[in-house]
Short mmCIF file of N, CA and C in Angstrom, two decimals:
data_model
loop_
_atom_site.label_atom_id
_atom_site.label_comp_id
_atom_site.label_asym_id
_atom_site.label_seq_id
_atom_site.Cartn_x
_atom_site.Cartn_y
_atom_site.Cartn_z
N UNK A 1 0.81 -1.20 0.00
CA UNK A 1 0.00 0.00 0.00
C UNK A 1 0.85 1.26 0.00
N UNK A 2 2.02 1.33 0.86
CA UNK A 2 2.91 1.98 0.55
C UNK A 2 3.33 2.34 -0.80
N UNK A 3 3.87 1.59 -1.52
CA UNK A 3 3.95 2.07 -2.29
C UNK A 3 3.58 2.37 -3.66
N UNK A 4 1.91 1.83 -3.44
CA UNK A 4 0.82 2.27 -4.16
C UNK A 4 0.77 3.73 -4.22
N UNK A 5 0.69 4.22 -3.09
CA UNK A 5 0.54 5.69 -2.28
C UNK A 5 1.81 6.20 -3.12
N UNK A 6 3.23 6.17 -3.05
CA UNK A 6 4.33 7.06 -3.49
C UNK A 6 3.91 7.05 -5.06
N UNK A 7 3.30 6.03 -5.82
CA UNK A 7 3.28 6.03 -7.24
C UNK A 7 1.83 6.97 -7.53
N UNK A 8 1.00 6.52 -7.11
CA UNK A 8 -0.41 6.89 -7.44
C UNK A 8 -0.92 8.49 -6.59
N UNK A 9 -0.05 8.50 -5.14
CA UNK A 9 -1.09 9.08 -4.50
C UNK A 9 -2.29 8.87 -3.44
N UNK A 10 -1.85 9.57 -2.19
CA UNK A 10 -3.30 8.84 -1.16
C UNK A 10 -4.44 7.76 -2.06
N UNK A 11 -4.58 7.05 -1.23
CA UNK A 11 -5.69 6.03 -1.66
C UNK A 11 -5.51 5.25 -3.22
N UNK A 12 -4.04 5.37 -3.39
CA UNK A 12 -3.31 4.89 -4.42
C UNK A 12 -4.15 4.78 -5.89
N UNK A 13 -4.69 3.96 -7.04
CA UNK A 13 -4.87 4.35 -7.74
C UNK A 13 -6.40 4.39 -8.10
N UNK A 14 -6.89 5.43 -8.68
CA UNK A 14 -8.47 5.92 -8.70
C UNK A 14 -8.56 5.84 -10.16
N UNK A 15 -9.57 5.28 -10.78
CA UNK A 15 -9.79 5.69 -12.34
C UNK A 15 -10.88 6.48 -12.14
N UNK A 16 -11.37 7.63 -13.08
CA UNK A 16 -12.42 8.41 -13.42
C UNK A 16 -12.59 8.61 -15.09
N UNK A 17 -14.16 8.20 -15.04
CA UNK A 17 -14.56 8.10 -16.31
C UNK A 17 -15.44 9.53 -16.51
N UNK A 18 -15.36 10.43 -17.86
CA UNK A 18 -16.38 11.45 -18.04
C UNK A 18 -16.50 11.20 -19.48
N UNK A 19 -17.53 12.01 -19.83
CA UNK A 19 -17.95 11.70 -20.97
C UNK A 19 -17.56 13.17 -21.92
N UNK A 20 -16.96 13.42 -23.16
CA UNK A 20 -16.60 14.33 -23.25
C UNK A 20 -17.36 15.11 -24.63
N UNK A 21 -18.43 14.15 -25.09
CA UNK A 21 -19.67 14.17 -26.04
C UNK A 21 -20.76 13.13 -26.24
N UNK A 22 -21.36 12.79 -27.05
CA UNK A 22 -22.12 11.65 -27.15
C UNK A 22 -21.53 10.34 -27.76
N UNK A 23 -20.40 10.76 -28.19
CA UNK A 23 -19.57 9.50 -28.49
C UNK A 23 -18.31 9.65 -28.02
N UNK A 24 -17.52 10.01 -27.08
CA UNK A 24 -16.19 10.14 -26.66
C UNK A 24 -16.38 9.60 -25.00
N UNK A 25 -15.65 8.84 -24.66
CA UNK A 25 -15.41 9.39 -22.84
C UNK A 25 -13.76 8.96 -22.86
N UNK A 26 -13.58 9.79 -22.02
CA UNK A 26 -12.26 10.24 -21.25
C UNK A 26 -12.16 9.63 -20.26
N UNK A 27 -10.94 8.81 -19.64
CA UNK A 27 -10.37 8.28 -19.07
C UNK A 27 -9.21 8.81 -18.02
N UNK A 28 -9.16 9.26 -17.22
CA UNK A 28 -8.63 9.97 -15.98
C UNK A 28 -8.28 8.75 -14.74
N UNK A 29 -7.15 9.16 -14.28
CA UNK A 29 -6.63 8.39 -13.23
C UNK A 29 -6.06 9.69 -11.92
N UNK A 30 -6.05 8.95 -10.65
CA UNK A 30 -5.19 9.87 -9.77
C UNK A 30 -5.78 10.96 -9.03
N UNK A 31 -5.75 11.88 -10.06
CA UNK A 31 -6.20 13.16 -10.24
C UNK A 31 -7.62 13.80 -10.55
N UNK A 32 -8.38 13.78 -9.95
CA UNK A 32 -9.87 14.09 -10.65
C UNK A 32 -9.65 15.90 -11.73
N UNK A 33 -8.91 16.29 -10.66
CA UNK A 33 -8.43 18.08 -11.73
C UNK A 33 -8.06 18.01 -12.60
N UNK A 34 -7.36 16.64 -13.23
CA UNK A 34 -6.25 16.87 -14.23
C UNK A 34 -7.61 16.16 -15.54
N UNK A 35 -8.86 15.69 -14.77
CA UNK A 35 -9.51 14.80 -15.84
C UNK A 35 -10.49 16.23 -16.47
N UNK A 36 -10.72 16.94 -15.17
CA UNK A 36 -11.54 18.09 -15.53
C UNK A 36 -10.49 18.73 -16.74
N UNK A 37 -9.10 19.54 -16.46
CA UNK A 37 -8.75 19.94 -17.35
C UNK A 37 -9.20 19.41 -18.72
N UNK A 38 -8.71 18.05 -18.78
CA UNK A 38 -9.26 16.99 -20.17
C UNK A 38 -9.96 17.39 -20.48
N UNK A 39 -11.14 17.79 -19.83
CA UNK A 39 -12.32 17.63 -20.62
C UNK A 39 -12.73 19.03 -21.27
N UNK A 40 -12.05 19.97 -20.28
CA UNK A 40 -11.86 21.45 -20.84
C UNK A 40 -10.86 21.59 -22.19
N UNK A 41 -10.33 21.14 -21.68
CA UNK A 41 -8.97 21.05 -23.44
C UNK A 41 -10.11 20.17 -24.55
N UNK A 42 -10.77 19.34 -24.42
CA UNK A 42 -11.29 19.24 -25.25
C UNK A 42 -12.21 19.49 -25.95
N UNK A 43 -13.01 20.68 -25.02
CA UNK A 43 -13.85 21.51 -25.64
C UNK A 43 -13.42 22.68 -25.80
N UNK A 44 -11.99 23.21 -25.93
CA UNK A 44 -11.41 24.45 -26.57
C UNK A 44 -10.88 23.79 -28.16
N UNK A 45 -11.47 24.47 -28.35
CA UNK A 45 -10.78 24.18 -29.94
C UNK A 45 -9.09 24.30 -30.21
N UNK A 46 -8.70 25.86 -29.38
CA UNK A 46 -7.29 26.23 -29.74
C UNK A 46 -6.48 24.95 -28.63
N UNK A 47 -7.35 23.90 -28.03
CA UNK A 47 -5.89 23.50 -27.14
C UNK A 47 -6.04 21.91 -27.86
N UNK A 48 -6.80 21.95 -28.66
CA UNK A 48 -6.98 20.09 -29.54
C UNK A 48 -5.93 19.36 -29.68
N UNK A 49 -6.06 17.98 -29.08
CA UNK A 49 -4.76 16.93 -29.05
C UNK A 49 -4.62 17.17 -30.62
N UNK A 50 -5.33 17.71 -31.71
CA UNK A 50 -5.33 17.62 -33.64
C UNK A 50 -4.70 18.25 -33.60
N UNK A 51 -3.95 19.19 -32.98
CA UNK A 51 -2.98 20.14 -33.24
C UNK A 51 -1.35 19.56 -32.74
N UNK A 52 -1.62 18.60 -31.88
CA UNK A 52 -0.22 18.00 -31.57
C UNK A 52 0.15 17.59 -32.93
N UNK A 53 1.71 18.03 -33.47
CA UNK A 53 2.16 17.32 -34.99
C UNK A 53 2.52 16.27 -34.31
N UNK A 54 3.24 14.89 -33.48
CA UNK A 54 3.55 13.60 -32.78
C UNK A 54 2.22 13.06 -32.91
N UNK A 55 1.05 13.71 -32.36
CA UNK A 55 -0.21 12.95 -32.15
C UNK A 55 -0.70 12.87 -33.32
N UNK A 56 -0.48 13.79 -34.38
CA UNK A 56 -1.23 13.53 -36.10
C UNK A 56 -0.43 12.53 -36.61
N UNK A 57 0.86 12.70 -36.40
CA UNK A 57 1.81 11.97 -37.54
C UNK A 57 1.54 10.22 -37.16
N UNK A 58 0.87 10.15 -35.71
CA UNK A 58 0.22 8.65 -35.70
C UNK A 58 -0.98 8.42 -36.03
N UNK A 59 -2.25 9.77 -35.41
CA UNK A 59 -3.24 9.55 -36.40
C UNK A 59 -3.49 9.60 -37.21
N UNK A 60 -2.87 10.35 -38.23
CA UNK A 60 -3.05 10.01 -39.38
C UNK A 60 -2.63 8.40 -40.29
N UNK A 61 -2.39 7.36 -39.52
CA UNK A 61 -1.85 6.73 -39.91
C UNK A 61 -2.68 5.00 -39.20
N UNK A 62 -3.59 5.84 -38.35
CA UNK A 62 -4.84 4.87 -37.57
C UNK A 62 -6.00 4.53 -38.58
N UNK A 63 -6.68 3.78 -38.65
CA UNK A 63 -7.89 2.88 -39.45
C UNK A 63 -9.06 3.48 -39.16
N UNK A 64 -9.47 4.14 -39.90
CA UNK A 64 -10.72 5.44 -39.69
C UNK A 64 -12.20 4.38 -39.36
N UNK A 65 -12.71 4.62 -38.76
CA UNK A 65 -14.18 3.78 -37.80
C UNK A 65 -13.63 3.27 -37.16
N UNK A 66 -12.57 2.91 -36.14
CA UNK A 66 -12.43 2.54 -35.12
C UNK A 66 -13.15 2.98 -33.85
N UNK A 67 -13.35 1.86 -33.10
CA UNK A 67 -14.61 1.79 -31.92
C UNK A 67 -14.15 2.10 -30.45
N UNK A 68 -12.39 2.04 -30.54
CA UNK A 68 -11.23 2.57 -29.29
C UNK A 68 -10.26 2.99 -30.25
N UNK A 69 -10.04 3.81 -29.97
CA UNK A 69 -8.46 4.56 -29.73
C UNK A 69 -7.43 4.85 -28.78
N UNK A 70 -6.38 4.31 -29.08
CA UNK A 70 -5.40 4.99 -27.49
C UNK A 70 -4.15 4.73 -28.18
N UNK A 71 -3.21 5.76 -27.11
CA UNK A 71 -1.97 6.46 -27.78
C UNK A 71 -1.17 5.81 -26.70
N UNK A 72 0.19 5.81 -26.78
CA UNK A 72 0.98 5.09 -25.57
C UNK A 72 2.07 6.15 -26.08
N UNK A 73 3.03 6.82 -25.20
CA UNK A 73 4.14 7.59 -25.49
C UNK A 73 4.89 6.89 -24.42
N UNK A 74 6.37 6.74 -25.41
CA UNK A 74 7.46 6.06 -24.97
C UNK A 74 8.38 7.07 -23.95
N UNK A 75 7.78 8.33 -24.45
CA UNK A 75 8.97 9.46 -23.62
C UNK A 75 8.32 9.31 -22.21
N UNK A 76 6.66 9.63 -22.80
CA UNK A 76 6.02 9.61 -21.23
C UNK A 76 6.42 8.47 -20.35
N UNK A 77 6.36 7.17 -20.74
CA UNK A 77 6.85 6.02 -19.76
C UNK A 77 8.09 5.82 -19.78
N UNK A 78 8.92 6.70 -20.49
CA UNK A 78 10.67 6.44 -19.50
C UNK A 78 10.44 7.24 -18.63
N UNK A 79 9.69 8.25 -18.35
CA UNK A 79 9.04 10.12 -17.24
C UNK A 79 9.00 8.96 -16.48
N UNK A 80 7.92 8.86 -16.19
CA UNK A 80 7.19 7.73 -15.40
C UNK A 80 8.22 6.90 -15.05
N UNK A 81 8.83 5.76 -15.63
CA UNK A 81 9.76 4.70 -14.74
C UNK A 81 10.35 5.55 -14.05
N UNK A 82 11.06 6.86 -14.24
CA UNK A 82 12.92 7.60 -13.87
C UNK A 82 11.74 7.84 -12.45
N UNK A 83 10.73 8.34 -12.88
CA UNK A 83 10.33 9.15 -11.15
C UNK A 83 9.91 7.78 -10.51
N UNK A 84 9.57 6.23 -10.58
CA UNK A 84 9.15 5.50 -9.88
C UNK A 84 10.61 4.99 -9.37
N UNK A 85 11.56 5.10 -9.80
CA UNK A 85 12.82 4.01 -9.71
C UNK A 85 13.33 5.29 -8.57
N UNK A 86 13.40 6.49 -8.84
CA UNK A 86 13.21 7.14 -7.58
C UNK A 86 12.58 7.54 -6.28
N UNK A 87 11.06 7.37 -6.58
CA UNK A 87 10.61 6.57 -5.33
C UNK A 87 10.50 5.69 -4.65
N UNK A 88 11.01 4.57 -5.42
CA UNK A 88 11.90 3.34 -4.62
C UNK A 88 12.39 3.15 -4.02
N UNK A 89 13.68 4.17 -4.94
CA UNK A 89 15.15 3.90 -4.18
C UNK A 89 15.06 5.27 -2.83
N UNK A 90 13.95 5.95 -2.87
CA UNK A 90 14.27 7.15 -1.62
C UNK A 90 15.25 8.27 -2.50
N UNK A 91 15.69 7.91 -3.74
CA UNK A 91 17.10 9.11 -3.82
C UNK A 91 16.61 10.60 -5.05
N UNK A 92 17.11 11.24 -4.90
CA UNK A 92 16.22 12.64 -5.60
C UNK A 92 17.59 12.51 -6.44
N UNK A 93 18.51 11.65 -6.45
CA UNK A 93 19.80 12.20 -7.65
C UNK A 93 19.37 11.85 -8.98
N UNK A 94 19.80 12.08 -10.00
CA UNK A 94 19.43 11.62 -11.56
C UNK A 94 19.91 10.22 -11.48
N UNK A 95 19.00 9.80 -12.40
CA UNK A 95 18.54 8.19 -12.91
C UNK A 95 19.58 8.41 -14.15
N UNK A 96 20.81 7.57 -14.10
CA UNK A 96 21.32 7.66 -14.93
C UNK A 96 20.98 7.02 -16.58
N UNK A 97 19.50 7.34 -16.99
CA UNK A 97 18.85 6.95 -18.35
C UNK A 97 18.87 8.52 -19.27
N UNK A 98 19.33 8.21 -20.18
CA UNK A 98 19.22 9.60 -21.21
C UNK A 98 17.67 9.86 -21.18
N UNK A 99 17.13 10.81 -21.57
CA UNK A 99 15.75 11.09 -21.72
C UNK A 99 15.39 10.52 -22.99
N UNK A 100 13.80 9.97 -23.27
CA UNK A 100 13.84 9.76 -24.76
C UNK A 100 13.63 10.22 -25.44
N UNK A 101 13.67 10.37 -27.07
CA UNK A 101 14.16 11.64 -27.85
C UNK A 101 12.49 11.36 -28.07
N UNK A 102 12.16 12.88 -28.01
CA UNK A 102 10.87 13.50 -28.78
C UNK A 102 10.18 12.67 -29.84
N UNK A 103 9.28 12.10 -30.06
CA UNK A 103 9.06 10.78 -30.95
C UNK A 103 7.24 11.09 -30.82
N UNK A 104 6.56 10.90 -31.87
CA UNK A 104 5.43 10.63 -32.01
C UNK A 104 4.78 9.04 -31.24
N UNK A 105 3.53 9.07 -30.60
CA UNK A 105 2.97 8.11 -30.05
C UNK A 105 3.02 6.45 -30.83
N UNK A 106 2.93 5.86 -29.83
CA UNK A 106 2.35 4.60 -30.85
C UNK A 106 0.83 4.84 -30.37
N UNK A 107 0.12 4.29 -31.70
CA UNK A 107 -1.20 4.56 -31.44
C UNK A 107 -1.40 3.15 -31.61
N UNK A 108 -3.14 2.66 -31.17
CA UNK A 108 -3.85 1.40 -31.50
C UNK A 108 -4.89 1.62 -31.41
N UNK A 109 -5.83 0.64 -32.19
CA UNK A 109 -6.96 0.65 -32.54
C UNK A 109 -8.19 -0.61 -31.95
N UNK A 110 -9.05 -0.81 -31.88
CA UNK A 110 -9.78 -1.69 -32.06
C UNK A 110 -11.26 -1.45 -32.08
N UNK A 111 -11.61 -2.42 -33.20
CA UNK A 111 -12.80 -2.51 -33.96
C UNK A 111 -13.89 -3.58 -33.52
N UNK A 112 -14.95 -3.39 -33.14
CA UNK A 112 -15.84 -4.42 -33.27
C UNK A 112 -17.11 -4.94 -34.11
N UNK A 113 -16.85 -5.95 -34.64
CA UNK A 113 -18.74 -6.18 -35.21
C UNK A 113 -18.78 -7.82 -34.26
N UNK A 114 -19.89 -8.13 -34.93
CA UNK A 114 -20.71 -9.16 -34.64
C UNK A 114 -19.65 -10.89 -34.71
N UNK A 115 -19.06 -11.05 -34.02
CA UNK A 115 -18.29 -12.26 -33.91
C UNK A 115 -16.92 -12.00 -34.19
N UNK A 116 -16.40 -10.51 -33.96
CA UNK A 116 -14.83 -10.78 -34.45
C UNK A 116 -14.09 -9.13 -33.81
N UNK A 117 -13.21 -9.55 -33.07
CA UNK A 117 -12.87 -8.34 -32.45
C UNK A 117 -11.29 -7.68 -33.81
N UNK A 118 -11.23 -6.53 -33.77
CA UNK A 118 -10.13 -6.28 -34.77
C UNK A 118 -8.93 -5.19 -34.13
N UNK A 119 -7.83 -5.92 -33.94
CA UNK A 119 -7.08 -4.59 -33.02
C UNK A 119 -5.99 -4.46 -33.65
N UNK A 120 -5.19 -3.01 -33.89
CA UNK A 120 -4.66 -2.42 -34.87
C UNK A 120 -3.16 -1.79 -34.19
N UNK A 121 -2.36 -1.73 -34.47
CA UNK A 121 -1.21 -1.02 -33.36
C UNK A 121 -0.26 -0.77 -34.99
N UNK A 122 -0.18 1.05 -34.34
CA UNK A 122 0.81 1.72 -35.49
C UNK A 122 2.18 2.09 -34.90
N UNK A 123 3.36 1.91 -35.53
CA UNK A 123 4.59 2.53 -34.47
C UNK A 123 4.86 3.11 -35.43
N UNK A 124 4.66 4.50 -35.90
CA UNK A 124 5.46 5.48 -36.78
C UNK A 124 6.98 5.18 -37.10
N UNK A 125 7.09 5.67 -38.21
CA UNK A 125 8.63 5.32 -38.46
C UNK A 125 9.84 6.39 -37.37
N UNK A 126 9.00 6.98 -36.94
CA UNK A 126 9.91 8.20 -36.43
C UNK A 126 10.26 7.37 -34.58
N UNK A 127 9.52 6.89 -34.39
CA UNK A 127 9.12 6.05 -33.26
C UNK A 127 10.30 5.51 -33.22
N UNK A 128 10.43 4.71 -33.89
CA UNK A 128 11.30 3.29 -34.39
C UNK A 128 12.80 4.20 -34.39
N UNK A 129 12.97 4.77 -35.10
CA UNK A 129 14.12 5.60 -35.04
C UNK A 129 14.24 5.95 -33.61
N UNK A 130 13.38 6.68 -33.03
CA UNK A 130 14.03 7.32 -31.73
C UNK A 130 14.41 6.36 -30.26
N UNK A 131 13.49 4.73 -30.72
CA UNK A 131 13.74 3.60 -29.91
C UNK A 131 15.38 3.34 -29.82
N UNK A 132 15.85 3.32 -31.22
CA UNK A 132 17.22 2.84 -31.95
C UNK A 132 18.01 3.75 -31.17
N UNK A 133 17.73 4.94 -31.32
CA UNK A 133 18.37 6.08 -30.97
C UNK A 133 18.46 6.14 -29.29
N UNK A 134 17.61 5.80 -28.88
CA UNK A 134 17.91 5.85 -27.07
C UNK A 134 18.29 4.62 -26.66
N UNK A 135 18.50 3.44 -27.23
CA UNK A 135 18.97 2.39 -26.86
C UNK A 135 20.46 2.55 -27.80
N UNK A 136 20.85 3.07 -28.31
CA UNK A 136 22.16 3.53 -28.54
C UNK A 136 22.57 4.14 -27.61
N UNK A 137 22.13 5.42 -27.23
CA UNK A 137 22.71 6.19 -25.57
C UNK A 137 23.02 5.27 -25.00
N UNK A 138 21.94 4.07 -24.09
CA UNK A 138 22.18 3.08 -23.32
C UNK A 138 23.19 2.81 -23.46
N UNK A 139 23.69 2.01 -24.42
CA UNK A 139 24.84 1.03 -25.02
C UNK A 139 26.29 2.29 -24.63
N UNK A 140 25.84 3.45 -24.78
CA UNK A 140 27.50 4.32 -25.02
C UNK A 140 28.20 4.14 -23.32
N UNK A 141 29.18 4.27 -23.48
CA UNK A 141 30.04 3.79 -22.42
C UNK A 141 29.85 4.83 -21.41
N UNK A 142 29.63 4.70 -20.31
CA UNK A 142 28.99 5.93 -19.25
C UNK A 142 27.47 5.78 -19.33
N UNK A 143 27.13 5.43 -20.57
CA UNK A 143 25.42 5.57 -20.22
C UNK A 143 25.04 4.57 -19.21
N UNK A 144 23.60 5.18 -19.24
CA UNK A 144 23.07 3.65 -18.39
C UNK A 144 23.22 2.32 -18.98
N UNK A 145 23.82 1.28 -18.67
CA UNK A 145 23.66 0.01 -18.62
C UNK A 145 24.96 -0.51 -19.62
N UNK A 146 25.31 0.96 -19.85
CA UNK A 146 27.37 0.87 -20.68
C UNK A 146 27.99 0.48 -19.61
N UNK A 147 29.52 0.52 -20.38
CA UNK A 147 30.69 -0.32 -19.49
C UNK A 147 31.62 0.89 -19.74
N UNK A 148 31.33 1.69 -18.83
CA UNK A 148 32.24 3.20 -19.04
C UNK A 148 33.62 2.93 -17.79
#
């Protein structure tokens, strides 16, 4: 429970569902403020995830009538591990992992009809490059998990 609490937050992890039209709902964890923001960003036009160029350069590249959508960012979950591997360990010093380079989402899809589920996963080419590219850092001598 402990350390439910250091990752998540009192009463460790909460999902919150809102609905953000007649066909959208939003998915919120943790934070109930941060789901409200969501739902405010998504009824401003000037703050639209369509305006992220990372978030187009995968949607545009997703299977149009899809019944789910969801995005996974690789930068966001190295964020995420560096601050959990520091609440672990107790230590506020740097996680010796390079950051990962700026990279468009992987996106996925899935479709349903009547007897057949259909699920779709895109990794942009730019993706793929920046994987190569931060697992090269790794490898350099001094990096994390080199022989410096």
């Amino acid at each position: 429970d402990d350390l439910m609490e250091k990752f998540y937050g009192p009463g460790g992890l909460t999902m919150y569902l809102a609905a953000t039209d007649d066909n959208t709902v939003m998915i919120g964890y943790t934070d109930m403020e941060l789901l409200r923001k969501g739902l405010q960003a998504a009824k401003d036009e000037t703050k639209q995830m369509s305006q992220d160029q990372n978030l187009l350069t995968t949607s545009k590249q997703l299977p149009a009538g899809a019944h789910i959508i969801g995005y996974w960012s690789p930068s966001g979950t190295m964020a995420f591990a560096t601050r959990m591997i520091r609440l672990m360990t107790g230590s506020d010093t740097d996680i010796p992992l390079p950051a990962f380079p700026d990279a468009p989402p992987v996106g996925f899809t899935m479709t349903a009809a009547p007897s057949l589920l259909t699920f779709r996963t895109v990794v942009p080419a730019e993706t793929i490059e920046a994987i190569g590219s931060f697992v090269q850092q790794i490898r350099q001598p001094g990096g994390a998990g080199g022989r410096g």
